[in-house]
Amino acid sequence: MSLFWRIFGLNALVLGAATALLLWGPVTVSVPVLLTEATMLLGGLAVMLVANAALLRVGLAPVGRLTRLMTRVDLLRPGQRLPVPGHGGFIQLIRTFNAMLDRLEAERATSTARALSAQESERRRIAQELHDEVGQSLTAVLLGLKRAADQAPAPLRDELRQAQEITRESLDEVRRLAHRLRPGVLEDLGLISALTSLTSDFATHTGLEVRRRFDPDLPPLDHERELVLYRVAQESLTNTARHADAERVELALCHTPDTVELRITDDGRGVGGRGIGAIREGAGIRGMRERALLISATLDIESGPRGGTRVTLSVPRGPRPVTGAEPHTRAEREV
């Protein structure tokens, strides 16, 4: 039954009951209208309105549930669906809405995979250019400054050596940026070595205390899952340094029979402050959710057990669904 006929039937039921009471009941209307008659008519009208409102509330309850879901649905948190009742006039509407969410989530996953694949390719290209072009140019400048300092008189030698130090620091910064853009350790030595290098570099540059905890016998993961784990850890640590006002950070990588979990916990402001768990999610957290969606993982941001914020990424160990937008081999990824 369509929505139109459902509402029409409810109103017809109420109006028919009222007509039957008028026809076969002892109600009469005098001219002029008596007070008792007016009271009975107004009371009957009130009963009709209340009955009509109650029937409409019950009949249109699925529309209310659908409206509430539409206001809070988020494609970066997939799986939100309305249960399909076994009877009623809104089954087709609910099924159509659930099918629309399935289609939108699939399209979002495909477009996200393409965007992130293009982003990683661009990062590799920029990192390669920084290493090959800018890095080599700075190295040549550094060698030239060294030769000039060796041959220069004493007053000029100190200035040339100071320029050498500035150039050397710039070269180190270029190498660090290239390493962040393209984590070669991840491809060469694996996820554990990459996370160890990431946290060591983070502790060196921020001065925060970083604790690492890795479960033994971690199961092997494909390159895409390892890359998402690495990028989420990288973004979480960056947000902690920028916003959490923390002193200590713990990075843990553990596994269960079904998942591999990455947990980053800090002792900073927490969910209620301006930390990584703030209610208003920025581009960094949205990017983490998009990466998690790419490999069907779950990202949770909540208060830590002792305050602060905890970011948990749960990566399933089973076969990963193919989106059709990502390369299937290492050679294709490098193109």
Tab-separated table of C-alpha atoms in Angstrom:
chain	number	residue	atom	x	y	z
A	1	MET	CA	0.000	0.000	0.000
A	2	SER	CA	1.393	3.390	-0.997
A	3	LEU	CA	1.782	6.232	1.475
A	4	PHE	CA	-1.166	8.114	-0.047
A	5	TRP	CA	-3.600	5.217	0.346
A	6	ARG	CA	-2.265	4.435	3.811
A	7	ILE	CA	-3.022	7.963	5.092
A	8	PHE	CA	-6.338	8.043	3.206
A	9	GLY	CA	-7.394	4.754	4.785
A	10	LEU	CA	-6.544	5.916	8.314
A	11	ASN	CA	-8.524	9.142	7.878
A	12	ALA	CA	-11.436	7.269	6.266
A	13	LEU	CA	-11.535	4.889	9.242
A	14	VAL	CA	-11.804	7.738	11.745
A	15	LEU	CA	-14.338	9.706	9.720
A	16	GLY	CA	-16.429	6.578	9.094
A	17	ALA	CA	-16.533	5.781	12.811
A	18	ALA	CA	-17.620	9.353	13.580
A	19	THR	CA	-20.358	9.230	10.917
A	20	ALA	CA	-21.663	5.946	12.303
A	21	LEU	CA	-21.892	7.433	15.784
A	22	LEU	CA	-23.814	10.415	14.425
A	23	LEU	CA	-26.227	8.208	12.484
A	24	TRP	CA	-26.999	5.612	15.134
A	25	GLY	CA	-26.202	7.539	18.308
A	26	PRO	CA	-28.529	9.687	20.402
A	27	VAL	CA	-26.797	12.872	19.350
A	28	THR	CA	-29.012	15.681	18.000
A	29	VAL	CA	-28.355	19.305	17.163
A	30	SER	CA	-30.910	21.975	18.011
A	31	VAL	CA	-31.304	25.470	16.657
A	32	PRO	CA	-29.959	27.358	18.482
A	33	VAL	CA	-27.304	24.861	19.645
A	34	LEU	CA	-27.569	23.885	23.266
A	35	LEU	CA	-24.529	23.900	25.551
A	36	THR	CA	-24.711	20.137	26.171
A	37	GLU	CA	-24.891	19.459	22.421
A	38	ALA	CA	-21.938	21.726	21.700
A	39	THR	CA	-19.967	20.032	24.453
A	40	MET	CA	-20.683	16.589	23.001
A	41	LEU	CA	-19.771	17.698	19.467
A	42	LEU	CA	-16.496	19.302	20.580
A	43	GLY	CA	-15.686	16.245	22.675
A	44	GLY	CA	-16.330	13.991	19.703
A	45	LEU	CA	-14.119	16.193	17.498
A	46	ALA	CA	-11.336	15.985	20.090
A	47	VAL	CA	-11.649	12.175	20.202
A	48	MET	CA	-11.499	12.067	16.389
A	49	LEU	CA	-8.356	14.210	16.278
A	50	VAL	CA	-6.622	12.194	19.001
A	51	ALA	CA	-7.494	8.902	17.330
A	52	ASN	CA	-6.359	10.196	13.932
A	53	ALA	CA	-3.065	11.465	15.403
A	54	ALA	CA	-2.400	8.159	17.185
A	55	LEU	CA	-3.091	6.094	14.071
A	56	LEU	CA	-0.916	8.375	11.921
A	57	ARG	CA	1.932	8.247	14.465
A	58	VAL	CA	1.890	4.455	14.440
A	59	GLY	CA	1.481	4.249	10.680
A	60	LEU	CA	4.217	6.780	9.859
A	61	ALA	CA	6.743	5.574	12.475
A	62	PRO	CA	9.012	4.024	9.783
A	63	VAL	CA	9.250	7.423	8.077
A	64	GLY	CA	10.456	8.959	11.344
A	65	ARG	CA	13.128	6.279	11.741
A	66	LEU	CA	14.175	6.815	8.147
A	67	THR	CA	14.423	10.592	8.662
A	68	ARG	CA	16.565	10.196	11.790
A	69	LEU	CA	18.935	7.838	9.973
A	70	MET	CA	19.204	10.248	7.031
A	71	THR	CA	20.271	13.080	9.360
A	72	ARG	CA	23.135	11.091	10.929
A	73	VAL	CA	24.289	8.818	8.110
A	74	ASP	CA	27.983	9.158	7.236
A	75	LEU	CA	29.521	7.326	4.288
A	76	LEU	CA	32.831	7.140	6.180
A	77	ARG	CA	31.064	5.003	8.805
A	78	PRO	CA	29.501	2.311	6.616
A	79	GLY	CA	26.973	-0.288	7.685
A	80	GLN	CA	24.190	1.982	8.956
A	81	ARG	CA	20.966	0.370	7.751
A	82	LEU	CA	17.296	0.244	8.717
A	83	PRO	CA	15.819	-3.185	9.497
A	84	VAL	CA	13.257	-4.285	6.942
A	85	PRO	CA	10.014	-5.275	8.713
A	86	GLY	CA	8.141	-8.371	7.668
A	87	HIS	CA	4.982	-6.408	6.896
A	88	GLY	CA	3.754	-2.876	6.408
A	89	GLY	CA	3.541	-0.348	3.638
A	90	PHE	CA	7.089	1.006	3.851
A	91	ILE	CA	9.085	-2.123	3.020
A	92	GLN	CA	9.889	-0.956	-0.496
A	93	LEU	CA	10.858	2.535	0.727
A	94	ILE	CA	13.255	1.110	3.348
A	95	ARG	CA	14.712	-1.380	0.888
A	96	THR	CA	15.263	1.369	-1.661
A	97	PHE	CA	16.985	3.558	0.928
A	98	ASN	CA	19.234	0.695	2.072
A	99	ALA	CA	20.088	-0.101	-1.554
A	100	MET	CA	20.920	3.556	-2.145
A	101	LEU	CA	23.315	3.490	0.844
A	102	ASP	CA	24.937	0.319	-0.539
A	103	ARG	CA	25.463	2.011	-3.886
A	104	LEU	CA	26.762	5.267	-2.381
A	105	GLU	CA	29.197	3.451	-0.087
A	106	ALA	CA	30.506	1.351	-2.988
A	107	GLU	CA	30.943	4.462	-5.154
A	108	ARG	CA	32.620	6.320	-2.270
A	109	ALA	CA	35.005	3.420	-1.701
A	110	THR	CA	35.896	3.307	-5.399
A	111	SER	CA	36.466	7.064	-5.674
A	112	THR	CA	38.461	7.061	-2.433
A	113	ALA	CA	40.659	4.249	-3.726
A	114	ARG	CA	41.356	6.182	-6.904
A	115	ALA	CA	42.094	9.413	-5.042
A	116	LEU	CA	44.399	7.771	-2.520
A	117	SER	CA	46.168	5.798	-5.226
A	118	ALA	CA	46.779	9.022	-7.143
A	119	GLN	CA	47.899	10.715	-3.926
A	120	GLU	CA	50.435	7.991	-3.173
A	121	SER	CA	51.737	8.127	-6.744
A	122	GLU	CA	52.149	11.899	-6.475
A	123	ARG	CA	53.919	11.518	-3.132
A	124	ARG	CA	56.346	9.022	-4.652
A	125	ARG	CA	57.017	11.361	-7.573
A	126	ILE	CA	57.635	14.375	-5.320
A	127	ALA	CA	59.842	12.327	-2.989
A	128	GLN	CA	61.862	11.072	-5.954
A	129	GLU	CA	62.319	14.606	-7.282
A	130	LEU	CA	63.316	15.887	-3.837
A	131	HIS	CA	65.885	13.123	-3.509
A	132	ASP	CA	67.252	13.242	-7.062
A	133	GLU	CA	66.977	16.912	-7.952
A	134	VAL	CA	66.920	19.039	-4.815
A	135	GLY	CA	69.041	16.641	-2.777
A	136	GLN	CA	71.749	16.363	-5.407
A	137	SER	CA	71.768	20.129	-5.965
A	138	LEU	CA	72.188	20.777	-2.242
A	139	THR	CA	74.945	18.156	-2.101
A	140	ALA	CA	76.772	19.915	-4.948
A	141	VAL	CA	76.378	23.273	-3.179
A	142	LEU	CA	77.681	21.709	0.051
A	143	LEU	CA	80.788	20.351	-1.704
A	144	GLY	CA	81.390	23.699	-3.413
A	145	LEU	CA	81.140	25.529	-0.116
A	146	LYS	CA	83.616	23.097	1.430
A	147	ARG	CA	86.169	23.689	-1.332
A	148	ALA	CA	85.655	27.444	-1.091
A	149	ALA	CA	86.054	27.364	2.697
A	150	ASP	CA	89.305	25.411	2.431
A	151	GLN	CA	90.769	28.016	0.068
A	152	ALA	CA	89.265	31.169	1.582
A	153	PRO	CA	91.063	33.499	3.980
A	154	ALA	CA	90.279	33.234	7.672
A	155	PRO	CA	87.657	36.050	7.934
A	156	LEU	CA	85.590	34.582	5.061
A	157	ARG	CA	86.143	30.944	6.068
A	158	ASP	CA	83.873	31.192	9.121
A	159	GLU	CA	81.011	32.596	7.065
A	160	LEU	CA	81.420	29.860	4.446
A	161	ARG	CA	81.391	27.182	7.116
A	162	GLN	CA	78.243	28.695	8.597
A	163	ALA	CA	76.677	28.537	5.129
A	164	GLN	CA	77.836	24.905	5.000
A	165	GLU	CA	75.956	24.085	8.180
A	166	ILE	CA	72.780	25.772	6.933
A	167	THR	CA	73.024	23.863	3.653
A	168	ARG	CA	73.627	20.593	5.520
A	169	GLU	CA	70.574	21.191	7.705
A	170	SER	CA	68.498	21.959	4.603
A	171	LEU	CA	69.719	18.741	2.990
A	172	ASP	CA	68.739	16.751	6.086
A	173	GLU	CA	65.304	18.390	6.058
A	174	VAL	CA	64.823	17.539	2.375
A	175	ARG	CA	65.758	13.926	3.064
A	176	ARG	CA	63.363	13.821	6.012
A	177	LEU	CA	60.524	15.205	3.886
A	178	ALA	CA	61.268	12.678	1.147
A	179	HIS	CA	61.217	9.905	3.733
A	180	ARG	CA	57.819	11.058	5.045
A	181	LEU	CA	56.387	11.250	1.547
A	182	ARG	CA	57.681	7.844	0.498
A	183	PRO	CA	58.450	5.459	3.367
A	184	GLY	CA	61.115	3.318	1.733
A	185	VAL	CA	61.630	1.440	4.999
A	186	LEU	CA	58.071	0.126	4.724
A	187	GLU	CA	58.702	-1.381	1.307
A	188	ASP	CA	62.209	-2.658	2.094
A	189	LEU	CA	62.023	-3.849	5.728
A	190	GLY	CA	58.325	-4.150	6.566
A	191	LEU	CA	55.760	-2.547	8.842
A	192	ILE	CA	57.493	-3.060	12.197
A	193	SER	CA	60.725	-1.437	11.034
A	194	ALA	CA	58.782	1.405	9.392
A	195	LEU	CA	56.786	2.145	12.577
A	196	THR	CA	59.962	1.957	14.663
A	197	SER	CA	61.677	4.453	12.375
A	198	LEU	CA	58.591	6.687	12.349
A	199	THR	CA	58.282	6.832	16.144
A	200	SER	CA	62.039	7.356	16.616
A	201	ASP	CA	62.017	10.275	14.188
A	202	PHE	CA	58.872	11.643	15.866
A	203	ALA	CA	60.447	11.490	19.331
A	204	THR	CA	63.628	13.167	18.072
A	205	HIS	CA	61.850	16.122	16.461
A	206	THR	CA	59.092	16.676	19.058
A	207	GLY	CA	60.819	15.758	22.316
A	208	LEU	CA	57.839	13.618	23.386
A	209	GLU	CA	58.305	10.273	25.090
A	210	VAL	CA	57.219	7.473	22.752
A	211	ARG	CA	56.620	3.905	23.863
A	212	ARG	CA	56.291	1.062	21.372
A	213	ARG	CA	54.640	-2.288	21.896
A	214	PHE	CA	54.478	-4.880	19.124
A	215	ASP	CA	52.919	-8.313	19.525
A	216	PRO	CA	55.166	-11.190	18.501
A	217	ASP	CA	54.212	-13.321	15.514
A	218	LEU	CA	52.178	-10.632	13.772
A	219	PRO	CA	50.437	-12.062	10.711
A	220	PRO	CA	51.629	-10.951	7.287
A	221	LEU	CA	49.587	-8.264	5.575
A	222	ASP	CA	49.471	-7.083	1.984
A	223	HIS	CA	51.137	-3.839	0.943
A	224	GLU	CA	47.915	-1.788	0.900
A	225	ARG	CA	46.994	-2.738	4.474
A	226	GLU	CA	50.514	-2.016	5.705
A	227	LEU	CA	50.470	1.355	3.963
A	228	VAL	CA	47.142	2.305	5.578
A	229	LEU	CA	48.440	1.278	9.010
A	230	TYR	CA	51.566	3.359	8.472
A	231	ARG	CA	49.696	6.444	7.207
A	232	VAL	CA	47.164	6.328	10.064
A	233	ALA	CA	50.003	6.074	12.600
A	234	GLN	CA	51.797	8.943	10.869
A	235	GLU	CA	48.718	11.195	10.856
A	236	SER	CA	47.829	10.333	14.465
A	237	LEU	CA	51.310	11.206	15.692
A	238	THR	CA	51.250	14.449	13.698
A	239	ASN	CA	47.884	15.440	15.201
A	240	THR	CA	49.145	14.572	18.679
A	241	ALA	CA	52.162	16.840	18.255
A	242	ARG	CA	50.028	19.695	16.877
A	243	HIS	CA	46.910	19.634	19.038
A	244	ALA	CA	46.984	17.200	21.963
A	245	ASP	CA	49.470	19.019	24.235
A	246	ALA	CA	50.737	15.605	25.339
A	247	GLU	CA	53.936	14.457	27.013
A	248	ARG	CA	53.809	10.727	26.302
A	249	VAL	CA	52.545	8.662	23.392
A	250	GLU	CA	52.189	4.906	23.161
A	251	LEU	CA	51.988	3.061	19.851
A	252	ALA	CA	50.851	-0.552	20.007
A	253	LEU	CA	50.390	-3.107	17.238
A	254	CYS	CA	48.606	-6.275	18.282
A	255	HIS	CA	46.478	-8.944	16.674
A	256	THR	CA	43.476	-11.165	17.332
A	257	PRO	CA	42.325	-14.193	15.364
A	258	ASP	CA	40.350	-11.891	13.039
A	259	THR	CA	42.029	-8.471	13.083
A	260	VAL	CA	45.267	-6.553	13.395
A	261	GLU	CA	44.868	-3.521	15.656
A	262	LEU	CA	46.909	-0.336	15.724
A	263	ARG	CA	46.460	1.794	18.850
A	264	ILE	CA	47.956	5.247	19.434
A	265	THR	CA	47.293	6.597	22.939
A	266	ASP	CA	48.408	9.947	24.339
A	267	ASP	CA	48.035	11.730	27.688
A	268	GLY	CA	46.964	15.067	26.225
A	269	ARG	CA	43.785	17.116	26.158
A	270	GLY	CA	41.473	14.240	25.314
A	271	VAL	CA	38.195	14.044	23.463
A	272	GLY	CA	36.735	17.134	25.104
A	273	GLY	CA	39.668	19.394	24.212
A	274	ARG	CA	41.320	20.331	20.968
A	275	GLY	CA	43.156	17.053	20.534
A	276	ILE	CA	42.820	14.411	17.850
A	277	GLY	CA	39.584	13.257	19.418
A	278	ALA	CA	37.794	16.583	19.227
A	279	ILE	CA	34.170	16.449	18.138
A	280	ARG	CA	34.843	18.516	15.041
A	281	GLU	CA	36.878	16.301	12.760
A	282	GLY	CA	39.410	17.986	10.527
A	283	ALA	CA	40.866	16.944	7.210
A	284	GLY	CA	43.430	14.712	8.905
A	285	ILE	CA	40.885	12.530	10.682
A	286	ARG	CA	38.633	12.447	7.626
A	287	GLY	CA	41.630	11.278	5.625
A	288	MET	CA	42.263	8.510	8.151
A	289	ARG	CA	38.650	7.395	7.907
A	290	GLU	CA	38.858	7.328	4.113
A	291	ARG	CA	41.992	5.173	4.274
A	292	ALA	CA	40.307	2.835	6.753
A	293	LEU	CA	37.296	2.557	4.453
A	294	LEU	CA	39.606	1.603	1.597
A	295	ILE	CA	40.595	-1.681	3.296
A	296	SER	CA	37.264	-2.270	5.125
A	297	ALA	CA	38.887	-1.359	8.460
A	298	THR	CA	37.289	0.339	11.471
A	299	LEU	CA	38.653	3.576	12.955
A	300	ASP	CA	37.603	4.605	16.475
A	301	ILE	CA	38.640	7.796	18.274
A	302	GLU	CA	37.787	7.905	21.971
A	303	SER	CA	39.069	8.860	25.394
A	304	GLY	CA	42.046	6.893	26.627
A	305	PRO	CA	41.915	4.695	29.765
A	306	ARG	CA	43.791	7.370	31.775
A	307	GLY	CA	42.639	10.476	29.921
A	308	GLY	CA	43.998	11.739	26.672
A	309	THR	CA	42.932	10.263	23.367
A	310	ARG	CA	43.163	6.809	21.869
A	311	VAL	CA	43.007	6.087	18.146
A	312	THR	CA	42.265	2.459	17.254
A	313	LEU	CA	42.443	1.072	13.725
A	314	SER	CA	41.106	-2.485	13.389
A	315	VAL	CA	42.185	-4.098	10.128
A	316	PRO	CA	40.498	-7.363	9.103
A	317	ARG	CA	42.850	-10.218	8.258
A	318	GLY	CA	40.572	-11.843	5.684
A	319	PRO	CA	40.560	-11.255	1.936
A	320	ARG	CA	40.247	-7.583	1.074
A	321	PRO	CA	37.447	-6.572	-1.315
A	322	VAL	CA	38.695	-5.325	-4.672
A	323	THR	CA	37.409	-1.851	-5.529
A	324	GLY	CA	38.518	-1.920	-9.129
A	325	ALA	CA	40.467	1.334	-8.797
A	326	GLU	CA	43.759	0.224	-7.292
A	327	PRO	CA	46.757	-1.500	-8.826
A	328	HIS	CA	47.100	-5.205	-8.158
A	329	THR	CA	50.873	-5.565	-8.394
A	330	ARG	CA	53.908	-3.767	-7.046
A	331	ALA	CA	54.992	-2.900	-10.587
A	332	GLU	CA	51.652	-1.227	-11.317
A	333	ARG	CA	51.903	0.761	-8.086
A	334	GLU	CA	55.271	2.106	-9.100
A	335	VAL	CA	54.002	3.431	-12.447
